[in-house]
Amino acid sequence: MKQKPVPAMRKLNFDVLTLFPGILEGPLNESILKRGREKGLLTVTIRNIRDYTEDKHKTADDSPYGGGAGMVLKPEPIFKAFEAMKTEHPGERFLTILLSPQGSVLHQQRAEQLSEEKRRIVLLCGHYEAIDERVINALVDEELSIGDYVLTGGELAALVVIDAVVRLLPGVLGDEESAYRDSFGDGLLDHPHYTRPAEFRGMKVPDVLLSGNHAEIEKWRRREALKATLLKRPDLLESAGLTEEDQKILAELKKESSR
Ligand code: 9D3
């Protein structure tokens, strides 16, 4: 029996800095993130920025110099939290990412790079309008957004980053899920899926899927993936890995839809 090559064990370490640790705790203890932690493929340390404040009111934010509405996260507690992190992990390197609407938008390609990151990944979350610019200048390597809409803070974005990156670690997904993932690494949308019964309330499963003809099934799936992408996300076609055959099918689909 031929055995699959065993991918090298990779492990990711995240440090999340936030004023609202509770937002992250539930999701990190469910499903694939939980499994990844249990398998030792992933650590996530959540640090409450408020624990690094020094005054009796535990003040983490203040009003902006120059006036205006909203609050600004103070630099001192964030610098203190970083110093604590460095003391706890002597000799280790850190990649610091600020979750921010001003960041570059997270894409699959960046998620793939992050899944191979050797440094500890620090995810800094703001939950107010702004963060003191000196934090960004001195501590932040990169700013990431998860898309063009406004959230109340960076915590959900940090979870999105962790989820998108961790599922790419070998061993986090089961065999079936990772095979599934690999067959859609070409940047197209998914083809339609069906399960039993073959006919449900008069709605039939396409015959080809019941035919047992695997070559025809694969052709149908490719065509449907191309069709879905053309109809719903034509922008993705530009960077998709398309073969000559795909181009031919696309030309047909465009002709059909114009008729
Ligand atoms: C007044 C200008 N606003 C920017 C559009 C200020 C502002 C709004 C919301 C600053 C921070 C936030 C909270 N959002 C995030 O921290 C955030 C975010 C987002 O809102 N959208 C997409 N990705 C991200 S990552 C972090």
XYZ file of C-alpha atoms and ligand atoms in Angstrom:
285
model
C 0.000 0.000 0.000
C 1.285 3.399 -1.004
C 1.208 5.834 1.853
C 0.590 9.552 1.654
C 3.603 11.687 2.605
C 3.187 12.998 6.131
C 3.338 16.808 6.105
C 5.717 18.364 8.611
C 4.014 19.288 11.874
C 3.367 23.005 11.963
C 2.175 24.866 14.992
C 0.820 28.380 15.274
C 0.877 30.601 18.331
C -1.503 33.538 18.536
C -1.545 36.262 21.178
C -4.694 38.364 21.123
C -4.705 41.757 22.850
C -8.195 43.063 23.531
C -10.397 44.897 26.008
C -13.140 42.305 25.421
C -11.676 38.813 25.854
C -15.170 37.372 26.280
C -15.964 37.946 22.612
C -13.243 35.467 21.621
C -13.584 32.765 24.235
C -16.743 31.028 23.014
C -15.710 30.563 19.364
C -12.167 29.446 20.260
C -13.623 26.631 22.328
C -15.803 25.183 19.576
C -15.414 23.010 16.506
C -12.227 23.160 14.484
C -10.479 25.769 16.618
C -11.060 23.634 19.692
C -9.857 20.531 17.859
C -6.713 22.355 16.682
C -5.945 23.397 20.232
C -6.554 19.891 21.575
C -4.260 18.398 18.946
C -1.490 20.792 19.992
C -1.412 22.477 16.566
C -2.434 25.849 17.895
C -2.225 28.037 20.962
C -4.262 31.178 21.475
C -3.413 33.349 24.467
C -5.919 36.091 25.128
C -4.646 39.067 27.058
C -6.880 41.774 28.454
C -5.325 45.176 27.798
C -7.088 46.439 30.919
C -4.892 44.168 33.053
C -1.938 46.354 32.048
C -3.418 49.698 33.120
C -1.820 51.324 36.131
C -4.403 53.695 37.622
C -7.103 52.689 40.076
C -9.875 53.154 37.488
C -8.063 50.894 34.996
C -8.291 53.515 32.271
C -7.519 52.090 28.823
C -8.742 54.980 26.659
C -8.920 58.766 26.642
C -10.280 61.654 24.560
C -8.388 62.655 21.416
C -5.817 65.476 21.383
C -7.131 68.161 19.062
C -10.696 67.475 20.103
C -13.541 65.657 18.430
C -15.819 62.792 19.231
C -14.849 59.272 20.203
C -12.091 57.834 22.314
C -8.514 56.772 21.653
C -6.818 53.713 23.134
C -3.931 54.842 25.319
C -0.415 53.699 24.465
C 0.861 52.740 27.945
C -1.245 49.611 28.618
C -0.606 48.280 25.117
C 3.159 48.765 25.425
C 3.025 47.099 28.865
C 1.116 44.125 27.451
C 3.759 43.746 24.729
C 6.543 43.836 27.284
C 4.796 41.134 29.312
C 4.472 39.013 26.177
C 8.162 39.387 25.339
C 9.168 38.497 28.888
C 6.989 35.380 28.782
C 8.487 34.237 25.453
C 12.178 35.111 25.623
C 14.055 34.756 22.342
C 10.866 34.425 20.288
C 9.970 36.714 17.421
C 6.582 38.361 16.952
C 4.520 39.436 13.962
C 2.121 42.127 15.115
C -1.094 42.634 13.198
C -3.523 45.429 14.018
C -7.106 44.635 13.033
C -8.297 47.853 11.486
C -10.707 49.161 8.861
C -7.660 50.957 7.410
C -5.828 47.665 6.832
C -5.360 45.737 3.630
C -8.231 43.316 3.092
C -7.515 39.727 4.127
C -7.424 37.305 1.194
C -6.823 33.578 0.946
C -3.259 34.180 -0.229
C -2.367 36.116 2.943
C -4.124 33.457 5.046
C -1.910 30.816 3.403
C 1.245 32.821 4.139
C 0.189 33.345 7.752
C -0.400 29.603 8.172
C 3.359 29.156 7.551
C 4.410 31.924 9.937
C 7.218 30.973 12.341
C 6.841 33.990 14.599
C 4.154 34.305 17.265
C 1.239 36.183 15.683
C -0.018 39.071 17.792
C -3.544 40.242 16.958
C -4.186 43.687 18.388
C -7.865 44.617 18.605
C -9.275 48.080 19.114
C -12.844 48.480 20.253
C -13.081 52.242 20.079
C -12.779 54.712 17.274
C -9.031 54.812 17.276
C -5.711 53.701 18.686
C -2.825 56.041 19.545
C -0.638 56.373 16.441
C 2.551 55.728 18.457
C 1.368 52.157 19.021
C 1.026 51.691 15.276
C 4.418 53.227 14.537
C 6.379 51.377 17.207
C 4.668 47.999 17.545
C 2.542 47.185 14.507
C 3.996 45.376 11.473
C 0.820 45.159 9.423
C -2.807 46.302 9.456
C -5.522 43.897 8.314
C -9.194 44.493 7.577
C -11.679 41.707 6.862
C -13.740 43.696 4.362
C -15.403 46.968 3.537
C -18.051 47.266 6.231
C -17.878 48.753 9.715
C -17.626 46.534 12.806
C -17.738 47.637 16.425
C -14.228 46.358 17.045
C -11.388 44.120 15.942
C -12.342 41.045 17.977
C -14.602 39.388 15.403
C -12.018 40.222 12.746
C -9.311 38.540 14.854
C -11.491 35.421 15.039
C -11.927 35.484 11.271
C -8.154 35.696 10.787
C -7.520 32.835 13.229
C -10.211 30.658 11.636
C -9.061 31.275 8.054
C -5.413 30.584 8.948
C -5.827 27.632 11.293
C -7.886 25.504 8.920
C -4.868 25.559 6.566
C -2.604 23.874 9.132
C -1.956 20.231 8.291
C -3.923 18.010 10.682
C -6.519 20.564 11.731
C -9.148 19.431 9.257
C -9.945 15.751 8.852
C -8.772 13.934 5.688
C -12.104 14.355 3.977
C -12.346 18.067 4.654
C -8.802 18.767 3.509
C -9.265 16.785 0.285
C -12.386 18.817 -0.282
C -10.467 22.040 0.374
C -7.641 21.061 -1.985
C -10.012 20.421 -4.877
C -11.246 24.005 -4.597
C -7.891 25.668 -4.459
C -8.458 27.083 -7.934
C -10.394 30.197 -6.954
C -13.785 29.152 -8.350
C -17.055 28.952 -6.454
C -18.406 25.573 -5.475
C -20.641 23.453 -7.727
C -24.125 22.457 -6.449
C -24.449 19.485 -4.076
C -27.228 16.949 -3.603
C -27.912 14.060 -1.263
C -30.751 11.511 -0.955
C -33.570 11.329 -1.902
C -33.125 11.375 -5.694
C -36.481 13.102 -5.946
C -37.804 15.388 -3.200
C -41.260 17.021 -3.559
C -40.972 16.821 -7.319
C -37.448 18.300 -7.397
C -34.994 15.943 -9.058
C -31.271 15.460 -8.643
C -29.511 15.917 -12.020
C -29.311 12.518 -13.790
C -25.571 12.717 -14.349
C -24.934 12.522 -10.591
C -26.810 9.206 -10.434
C -25.118 7.802 -13.553
C -22.001 6.410 -11.874
C -19.960 7.890 -14.747
C -17.207 9.657 -12.835
C -15.649 11.385 -15.815
C -19.036 12.887 -16.758
C -19.690 13.849 -13.128
C -16.369 15.692 -12.930
C -17.133 17.514 -16.204
C -20.567 18.527 -14.910
C -19.114 19.785 -11.629
C -16.465 21.864 -13.376
C -19.042 23.376 -15.687
C -21.372 24.190 -12.763
C -18.497 25.731 -10.783
C -17.655 27.909 -13.782
C -21.340 28.792 -14.217
C -21.795 29.758 -10.555
C -18.652 31.889 -10.657
C -19.687 33.588 -13.896
C -23.138 34.417 -12.513
C -22.326 35.300 -8.896
C -18.689 36.401 -8.788
C -17.385 37.117 -12.301
C -14.541 39.141 -10.713
C -13.020 35.859 -9.463
C -12.593 34.512 -12.991
C -9.730 36.909 -13.676
C -7.430 35.342 -11.106
C -8.818 31.775 -11.269
C -6.557 29.014 -12.564
C -8.425 28.297 -15.799
C -7.442 25.739 -18.416
C -8.093 26.035 -22.172
C -11.022 23.663 -21.683
C -12.409 25.940 -18.939
C -12.153 28.917 -21.307
C -14.138 26.983 -23.942
C -16.842 26.073 -21.440
C -17.019 29.687 -20.249
C -17.461 30.939 -23.801
C -20.362 28.457 -24.224
C -21.942 29.525 -20.931
C -21.775 33.183 -21.946
C -23.424 32.384 -25.290
C -26.168 30.377 -23.540
C -26.939 33.155 -21.070
C -27.159 35.770 -23.844
C -29.784 33.704 -25.670
C -14.726 57.203 11.800
C -13.987 56.241 10.989
N -14.249 54.837 11.338
C -13.571 54.017 10.302
C -14.516 53.560 9.233
C -13.741 54.574 12.695
C -13.806 53.163 13.131
C -14.963 52.419 12.987
C -14.996 51.085 13.426
C -12.705 52.572 13.707
C -12.755 51.251 14.161
C -13.905 50.532 14.020
C -13.967 49.133 14.508
N -13.574 48.171 13.472
C -12.485 47.447 13.568
O -11.771 47.540 14.547
C -12.136 46.554 12.481
C -12.750 46.293 11.222
C -13.914 46.817 10.595
O -14.646 47.668 11.125
N -14.228 46.347 9.354
C -13.509 45.412 8.700
N -12.415 44.904 9.232
C -12.050 45.342 10.485
S -10.713 44.829 11.306
C -10.999 45.774 12.614
